PDB file of C-alpha atoms in Angstrom:
ATOM      1  CA  UNK A  92       0.182   0.144   0.407  1.00 40.00           C
ATOM      2  CA  UNK A  93       1.388   3.114  -0.618  1.00 47.00           C
ATOM      3  CA  UNK A  94       0.465   6.459   0.516  1.00 46.00           C
ATOM      4  CA  UNK A  95       2.533   9.217  -0.761  1.00 49.00           C
ATOM      5  CA  UNK A  96       1.907  13.317  -1.609  1.00 49.00           C
ATOM      6  CA  UNK A  97       2.435  13.840  -5.352  1.00 54.00           C
ATOM      7  CA  UNK A  98       3.955  16.472  -7.266  1.00 56.00           C
ATOM      8  CA  UNK A  99       0.828  18.407  -8.622  1.00 54.00           C
ATOM      9  CA  UNK A 100       2.278  19.337 -11.756  1.00 57.00           C
ATOM     10  CA  UNK A 101       4.096  15.657 -12.995  1.00 56.00           C
ATOM     11  CA  UNK A 102       1.824  13.724 -10.813  1.00 54.00           C
ATOM     12  CA  UNK A 103       5.702  12.399  -9.439  1.00 57.00           C
ATOM     13  CA  UNK A 104       5.922  10.955  -6.393  1.00 55.00           C
ATOM     14  CA  UNK A 105       7.139  13.069  -3.368  1.00 54.00           C
ATOM     15  CA  UNK A 106       9.711  10.791  -0.757  1.00 53.00           C
ATOM     16  CA  UNK A 107       8.559  11.786   2.922  1.00 53.00           C
ATOM     17  CA  UNK A 108      11.390  11.529   5.053  1.00 55.00           C
ATOM     18  CA  UNK A 109      12.012   7.929   7.079  1.00 56.00           C
ATOM     19  CA  UNK A 110      11.165   9.027  10.399  1.00 58.00           C
ATOM     20  CA  UNK A 111       8.972  11.869  10.312  1.00 60.00           C
ATOM     21  CA  UNK A 112       5.916  11.827  12.378  1.00 65.00           C
ATOM     22  CA  UNK A 113       2.870  12.070  10.533  1.00 63.00           C
ATOM     23  CA  UNK A 114       0.406  14.583  12.645  1.00 73.00           C
ATOM     24  CA  UNK A 115      -2.227  16.064  11.213  1.00 73.00           C
ATOM     25  CA  UNK A 116       0.048  19.214  10.967  1.00 78.00           C
ATOM     26  CA  UNK A 117       2.338  17.265   8.430  1.00 72.00           C
ATOM     27  CA  UNK A 118      -0.595  15.840   6.597  1.00 73.00           C
ATOM     28  CA  UNK A 119      -1.660  19.988   6.068  1.00 75.00           C
ATOM     29  CA  UNK A 120       1.143  20.932   5.025  1.00 74.00           C
ATOM     30  CA  UNK A 121       1.909  18.124   2.836  1.00 73.00           C
ATOM     31  CA  UNK A 122      -1.437  18.483   0.857  1.00 77.00           C
ATOM     32  CA  UNK A 123      -1.198  22.485   0.836  1.00 74.00           C
ATOM     33  CA  UNK A 124       2.335  21.498  -1.667  1.00 70.00           C
ATOM     34  CA  UNK A 125      -0.081  18.183  -3.494  1.00 72.00           C
ATOM     35  CA  UNK A 126      -2.384  15.400  -3.560  1.00 79.00           C
ATOM     36  CA  UNK A 127      -1.952  12.483  -0.982  1.00 81.00           C
ATOM     37  CA  UNK A 128      -2.725   9.299  -2.921  1.00 82.00           C
ATOM     38  CA  UNK A 129      -3.666   6.010  -0.897  1.00 83.00           C
ATOM     39  CA  UNK A 130      -3.304   3.045  -3.364  1.00 83.00           C
ATOM     40  CA  UNK A 131      -4.667  -0.494  -2.904  1.00 85.00           C
ATOM     41  CA  UNK A 132      -7.202   1.116  -0.316  1.00 87.00           C
ATOM     42  CA  UNK A 133      -9.468  -1.351  -0.217  1.00 84.00           C
ATOM     43  CA  UNK A 134      -7.142  -4.379   1.586  1.00 83.00           C
ATOM     44  CA  UNK A 135      -5.574  -1.110   4.213  1.00 81.00           C
ATOM     45  CA  UNK A 136      -9.354  -0.040   5.197  1.00 84.00           C
ATOM     46  CA  UNK A 137     -12.348  -1.939   5.757  1.00 89.00           C
ATOM     47  CA  UNK A 138     -15.297   0.458   5.281  1.00 90.00           C
ATOM     48  CA  UNK A 139     -13.994   0.552   1.493  1.00 90.00           C
ATOM     49  CA  UNK A 140     -13.993  -3.297   1.251  1.00 90.00           C
ATOM     50  CA  UNK A 141     -17.654  -3.497   0.390  1.00 92.00           C
ATOM     51  CA  UNK A 142     -17.527  -1.071  -2.557  1.00 92.00           C
ATOM     52  CA  UNK A 143     -14.630  -3.583  -3.763  1.00 92.00           C
ATOM     53  CA  UNK A 144     -16.750  -6.312  -3.355  1.00 92.00           C
ATOM     54  CA  UNK A 145     -19.820  -4.503  -5.286  1.00 94.00           C
ATOM     55  CA  UNK A 146     -17.636  -3.188  -8.088  1.00 93.00           C
ATOM     56  CA  UNK A 147     -15.724  -7.217  -8.385  1.00 91.00           C
ATOM     57  CA  UNK A 148     -19.261  -9.132  -8.610  1.00 93.00           C
ATOM     58  CA  UNK A 149     -20.848  -6.401 -11.307  1.00 92.00           C
ATOM     59  CA  UNK A 150     -17.352  -6.727 -14.059  1.00 88.00           C
ATOM     60  CA  UNK A 151     -15.880  -9.948 -12.696  1.00 85.00           C
ATOM     61  CA  UNK A 152     -12.801  -7.961 -13.100  1.00 84.00           C
ATOM     62  CA  UNK A 153      -9.527  -6.849 -10.540  1.00 86.00           C
ATOM     63  CA  UNK A 154     -10.653  -4.500  -9.042  1.00 91.00           C
ATOM     64  CA  UNK A 155      -7.965  -1.335  -7.208  1.00 91.00           C
ATOM     65  CA  UNK A 156      -9.575   1.443  -5.558  1.00 94.00           C
ATOM     66  CA  UNK A 157      -7.185   4.881  -5.015  1.00 91.00           C
ATOM     67  CA  UNK A 158      -7.869   7.159  -2.533  1.00 91.00           C
ATOM     68  CA  UNK A 159      -7.030  10.841  -4.065  1.00 89.00           C
ATOM     69  CA  UNK A 160      -6.799  13.684  -1.010  1.00 88.00           C
ATOM     70  CA  UNK A 161      -6.523  17.320  -1.987  1.00 85.00           C
ATOM     71  CA  UNK A 162      -6.547  20.680  -0.344  1.00 83.00           C
ATOM     72  CA  UNK A 163      -9.085  22.731  -0.983  1.00 85.00           C
ATOM     73  CA  UNK A 164      -6.459  26.211  -2.118  1.00 81.00           C
ATOM     74  CA  UNK A 165      -4.954  23.395  -4.633  1.00 79.00           C
ATOM     75  CA  UNK A 166      -5.293  25.179  -8.646  1.00 80.00           C
ATOM     76  CA  UNK A 167      -3.724  21.490 -10.041  1.00 80.00           C
ATOM     77  CA  UNK A 168      -4.530  18.571  -8.631  1.00 79.00           C
ATOM     78  CA  UNK A 169      -3.294  16.001 -10.955  1.00 81.00           C
ATOM     79  CA  UNK A 170      -2.142  17.665 -14.953  1.00 85.00           C
ATOM     80  CA  UNK A 171      -3.385  15.907 -17.619  1.00 90.00           C
ATOM     81  CA  UNK A 172      -2.806  12.726 -18.058  1.00 91.00           C
ATOM     82  CA  UNK A 173      -4.630   9.350 -19.441  1.00 91.00           C
ATOM     83  CA  UNK A 174      -4.722   6.075 -17.450  1.00 89.00           C
ATOM     84  CA  UNK A 175      -5.103   2.020 -19.125  1.00 84.00           C
ATOM     85  CA  UNK A 176      -7.820   1.243 -17.119  1.00 87.00           C
ATOM     86  CA  UNK A 177     -11.159   2.403 -16.742  1.00 91.00           C
ATOM     87  CA  UNK A 178     -12.375   4.490 -13.347  1.00 94.00           C
ATOM     88  CA  UNK A 179     -15.472   5.551 -11.474  1.00 96.00           C
ATOM     89  CA  UNK A 180     -14.468   8.480  -9.337  1.00 97.00           C
ATOM     90  CA  UNK A 181     -16.368   8.830  -6.226  1.00 96.00           C
ATOM     91  CA  UNK A 182     -16.254  12.077  -4.189  1.00 97.00           C
ATOM     92  CA  UNK A 183     -16.870  11.558  -0.273  1.00 95.00           C
ATOM     93  CA  UNK A 184     -15.941  14.540   1.291  1.00 93.00           C
ATOM     94  CA  UNK A 185     -15.207  18.659  -0.563  1.00 92.00           C
ATOM     95  CA  UNK A 186     -15.347  18.784  -4.234  1.00 93.00           C
ATOM     96  CA  UNK A 187     -13.280  18.824  -7.102  1.00 92.00           C
ATOM     97  CA  UNK A 188     -13.289  20.601 -10.347  1.00 93.00           C
ATOM     98  CA  UNK A 189     -12.845  17.064 -13.184  1.00 95.00           C
ATOM     99  CA  UNK A 190     -12.027  17.958 -17.290  1.00 95.00           C
ATOM    100  CA  UNK A 191     -12.149  15.454 -19.279  1.00 97.00           C
ATOM    101  CA  UNK A 192     -10.759  15.256 -22.607  1.00 97.00           C
ATOM    102  CA  UNK A 193     -11.061  12.741 -25.668  1.00 96.00           C
ATOM    103  CA  UNK A 194      -8.396  10.576 -25.656  1.00 93.00           C
ATOM    104  CA  UNK A 195      -5.126  11.018 -27.040  1.00 90.00           C
ATOM    105  CA  UNK A 196      -4.247   7.353 -27.683  1.00 84.00           C
ATOM    106  CA  UNK A 197      -6.855   4.950 -28.483  1.00 81.00           C
ATOM    107  CA  UNK A 198      -7.929   2.304 -25.990  1.00 76.00           C
ATOM    108  CA  UNK A 199      -3.630   2.445 -24.580  1.00 78.00           C
ATOM    109  CA  UNK A 200      -2.186  -1.001 -23.318  1.00 73.00           C
ATOM    110  CA  UNK A 201       0.927  -1.529 -21.292  1.00 67.00           C
ATOM    111  CA  UNK A 202       3.879   1.274 -22.017  1.00 75.00           C
ATOM    112  CA  UNK A 203       1.139   3.484 -23.443  1.00 81.00           C
ATOM    113  CA  UNK A 204      -0.671   5.878 -20.370  1.00 84.00           C
ATOM    114  CA  UNK A 205       0.062   9.625 -21.089  1.00 88.00           C
ATOM    115  CA  UNK A 206       0.687  12.203 -18.899  1.00 87.00           C
ATOM    116  CA  UNK A 207       3.170  10.036 -16.177  1.00 84.00           C
ATOM    117  CA  UNK A 208       6.492   9.154 -15.413  1.00 79.00           C
ATOM    118  CA  UNK A 209       8.088  12.377 -16.455  1.00 83.00           C
ATOM    119  CA  UNK A 210       5.730  12.505 -19.869  1.00 87.00           C
ATOM    120  CA  UNK A 211       3.110  15.755 -19.967  1.00 90.00           C
ATOM    121  CA  UNK A 212       0.248  16.090 -22.430  1.00 92.00           C
ATOM    122  CA  UNK A 213       0.183  19.895 -24.313  1.00 92.00           C
ATOM    123  CA  UNK A 214      -2.848  21.639 -24.151  1.00 90.00           C
ATOM    124  CA  UNK A 215      -2.350  21.734 -27.789  1.00 93.00           C
ATOM    125  CA  UNK A 216      -2.109  17.948 -28.270  1.00 93.00           C
ATOM    126  CA  UNK A 217      -5.558  17.384 -27.093  1.00 94.00           C
ATOM    127  CA  UNK A 218      -9.500  17.191 -28.205  1.00 94.00           C
ATOM    128  CA  UNK A 219     -11.819  19.688 -26.724  1.00 96.00           C
ATOM    129  CA  UNK A 220     -13.021  19.438 -23.619  1.00 96.00           C
ATOM    130  CA  UNK A 221     -16.283  16.636 -22.764  1.00 97.00           C
ATOM    131  CA  UNK A 222     -16.592  16.963 -19.291  1.00 96.00           C
ATOM    132  CA  UNK A 223     -16.257  20.155 -17.363  1.00 95.00           C
ATOM    133  CA  UNK A 224     -17.853  19.382 -13.770  1.00 95.00           C
ATOM    134  CA  UNK A 225     -17.579  20.267 -10.329  1.00 94.00           C
ATOM    135  CA  UNK A 226     -18.179  16.903  -8.075  1.00 95.00           C
ATOM    136  CA  UNK A 227     -19.679  17.289  -5.096  1.00 95.00           C
ATOM    137  CA  UNK A 228     -20.338  14.649  -1.971  1.00 96.00           C
ATOM    138  CA  UNK A 229     -22.196  11.513  -3.190  1.00 96.00           C
ATOM    139  CA  UNK A 230     -21.066  12.491  -7.303  1.00 97.00           C
ATOM    140  CA  UNK A 231     -19.574  10.174  -9.019  1.00 97.00           C
ATOM    141  CA  UNK A 232     -18.279  10.509 -12.787  1.00 97.00           C
ATOM    142  CA  UNK A 233     -16.893   7.265 -15.493  1.00 96.00           C
ATOM    143  CA  UNK A 234     -14.441   8.684 -18.027  1.00 96.00           C
ATOM    144  CA  UNK A 235     -13.479   5.385 -20.105  1.00 92.00           C
ATOM    145  CA  UNK A 236      -9.756   4.103 -20.231  1.00 90.00           C
ATOM    146  CA  UNK A 237      -7.045   6.438 -22.210  1.00 91.00           C
ATOM    147  CA  UNK A 238      -9.593   9.911 -21.522  1.00 95.00           C
ATOM    148  CA  UNK A 239      -7.202  12.561 -21.387  1.00 96.00           C
ATOM    149  CA  UNK A 240      -8.364  13.653 -18.014  1.00 95.00           C
ATOM    150  CA  UNK A 241      -7.032  16.404 -15.219  1.00 92.00           C
ATOM    151  CA  UNK A 242      -8.473  18.191 -11.702  1.00 90.00           C
ATOM    152  CA  UNK A 243      -8.889  20.782  -9.925  1.00 87.00           C
ATOM    153  CA  UNK A 244      -9.860  21.703  -6.227  1.00 81.00           C
ATOM    154  CA  UNK A 245     -13.663  23.324  -6.838  1.00 81.00           C
ATOM    155  CA  UNK A 246     -12.435  26.385  -4.604  1.00 80.00           C
ATOM    156  CA  UNK A 247     -10.145  26.586  -7.585  1.00 76.00           C
ATOM    157  CA  UNK A 248     -12.554  26.608  -9.817  1.00 77.00           C
ATOM    158  CA  UNK A 249     -14.710  29.467  -7.979  1.00 82.00           C
ATOM    159  CA  UNK A 250     -16.989  26.933  -5.927  1.00 81.00           C
ATOM    160  CA  UNK A 251     -18.157  28.899  -3.343  1.00 82.00           C
ATOM    161  CA  UNK A 252     -19.834  26.283  -1.442  1.00 82.00           C
ATOM    162  CA  UNK A 253     -19.764  25.122   1.806  1.00 83.00           C
ATOM    163  CA  UNK A 254     -18.505  21.684   0.868  1.00 81.00           C
ATOM    164  CA  UNK A 255     -15.728  23.690  -1.117  1.00 81.00           C
ATOM    165  CA  UNK A 256     -14.367  24.828   1.704  1.00 86.00           C
ATOM    166  CA  UNK A 257     -13.537  21.525   2.751  1.00 88.00           C
ATOM    167  CA  UNK A 258     -10.202  19.582   1.829  1.00 86.00           C
ATOM    168  CA  UNK A 259     -10.873  17.193  -1.339  1.00 90.00           C
ATOM    169  CA  UNK A 260     -11.646  13.560  -0.494  1.00 92.00           C
ATOM    170  CA  UNK A 261     -12.311  10.651  -3.992  1.00 94.00           C
ATOM    171  CA  UNK A 262     -12.133   7.169  -4.697  1.00 95.00           C
ATOM    172  CA  UNK A 263     -11.294   5.508  -7.811  1.00 95.00           C
ATOM    173  CA  UNK A 264     -12.175   2.541  -8.654  1.00 96.00           C
ATOM    174  CA  UNK A 265      -9.879   1.069 -10.954  1.00 93.00           C
ATOM    175  CA  UNK A 266     -11.216  -1.847 -13.217  1.00 91.00           C
ATOM    176  CA  UNK A 267      -8.453  -3.311 -14.732  1.00 84.00           C
ATOM    177  CA  UNK A 268     -10.548  -4.656 -18.593  1.00 77.00           C
ATOM    178  CA  UNK A 269      -6.791  -4.006 -20.246  1.00 72.00           C
ATOM    179  CA  UNK A 270      -5.185  -5.543 -18.567  1.00 65.00           C
ATOM    180  CA  UNK A 271      -7.538  -8.941 -18.568  1.00 59.00           C
ATOM    181  CA  UNK A 272      -6.945  -8.925 -22.078  1.00 60.00           C
ATOM    182  CA  UNK A 273      -4.846 -10.991 -24.226  1.00 54.00           C
ATOM    183  CA  UNK A 274      -2.896  -9.299 -27.319  1.00 60.00           C
ATOM    184  CA  UNK A 275      -0.762  -8.736 -29.083  1.00 60.00           C
ATOM    185  CA  UNK A 276       1.235  -6.535 -27.578  1.00 63.00           C
ATOM    186  CA  UNK A 277       0.935  -8.444 -24.324  1.00 66.00           C
ATOM    187  CA  UNK A 278       1.621 -11.786 -26.288  1.00 70.00           C
ATOM    188  CA  UNK A 279       5.194  -9.728 -27.849  1.00 71.00           C
ATOM    189  CA  UNK A 280       5.677  -8.193 -23.547  1.00 68.00           C
ATOM    190  CA  UNK A 281       5.690 -12.056 -22.636  1.00 70.00           C
ATOM    191  CA  UNK A 282       8.460 -12.698 -25.235  1.00 75.00           C
ATOM    192  CA  UNK A 283      11.002  -9.827 -24.547  1.00 75.00           C
ATOM    193  CA  UNK A 284      10.549 -10.520 -20.338  1.00 72.00           C
ATOM    194  CA  UNK A 285      10.883 -14.077 -21.160  1.00 77.00           C
ATOM    195  CA  UNK A 286      14.359 -13.189 -23.012  1.00 78.00           C
ATOM    196  CA  UNK A 287      15.613 -10.733 -20.301  1.00 76.00           C
ATOM    197  CA  UNK A 288      14.685  -7.535 -22.452  1.00 73.00           C
ATOM    198  CA  UNK A 289      12.005  -5.901 -20.374  1.00 63.00           C
ATOM    199  CA  UNK A 290      10.445  -3.084 -22.625  1.00 60.00           C
ATOM    200  CA  UNK A 291      11.788   0.450 -20.993  1.00 55.00           C
TER     201      UNK A 291
END
């Protein structure tokens, strides 16, 4: 399980010094500089487990749940990026503003995600905005695999409700549709790994 702040401009993890006590004050200090991400929350927080089971029953595919915690003043929560799985995001506290664009890579597979690991998606690479919306507690959004998306706090997007003043907490349910398909690129990757020559 990962629990780390994410650099908002690059989506890269920021290291926390070992031995530093994780207090409420330390968390708020970190939140002012980036988004906290808790990977595999279903394995850590019993309250999330029923959500994982519900998605497993519905889709019969591997499911992962990550928790994103963002300070209400963050202009960028996560930059423009894509995922290689379908995601359903449920807002549980505060607000989060979403911008969703068409894919830059249709149905991305292994090593085809964009906007991560040093890659930056330039604004002129994306098409018109498909969704421009702020999620409030209880709202949900579905982002298909490969669709470019970026988030910010609802307050930074102009929100003025009481929810916009709260720390934003959302659950991202990843439905691992791509990882379960046996495709030629997967067969080729397996061959590379068997030869001891994994792709970089």
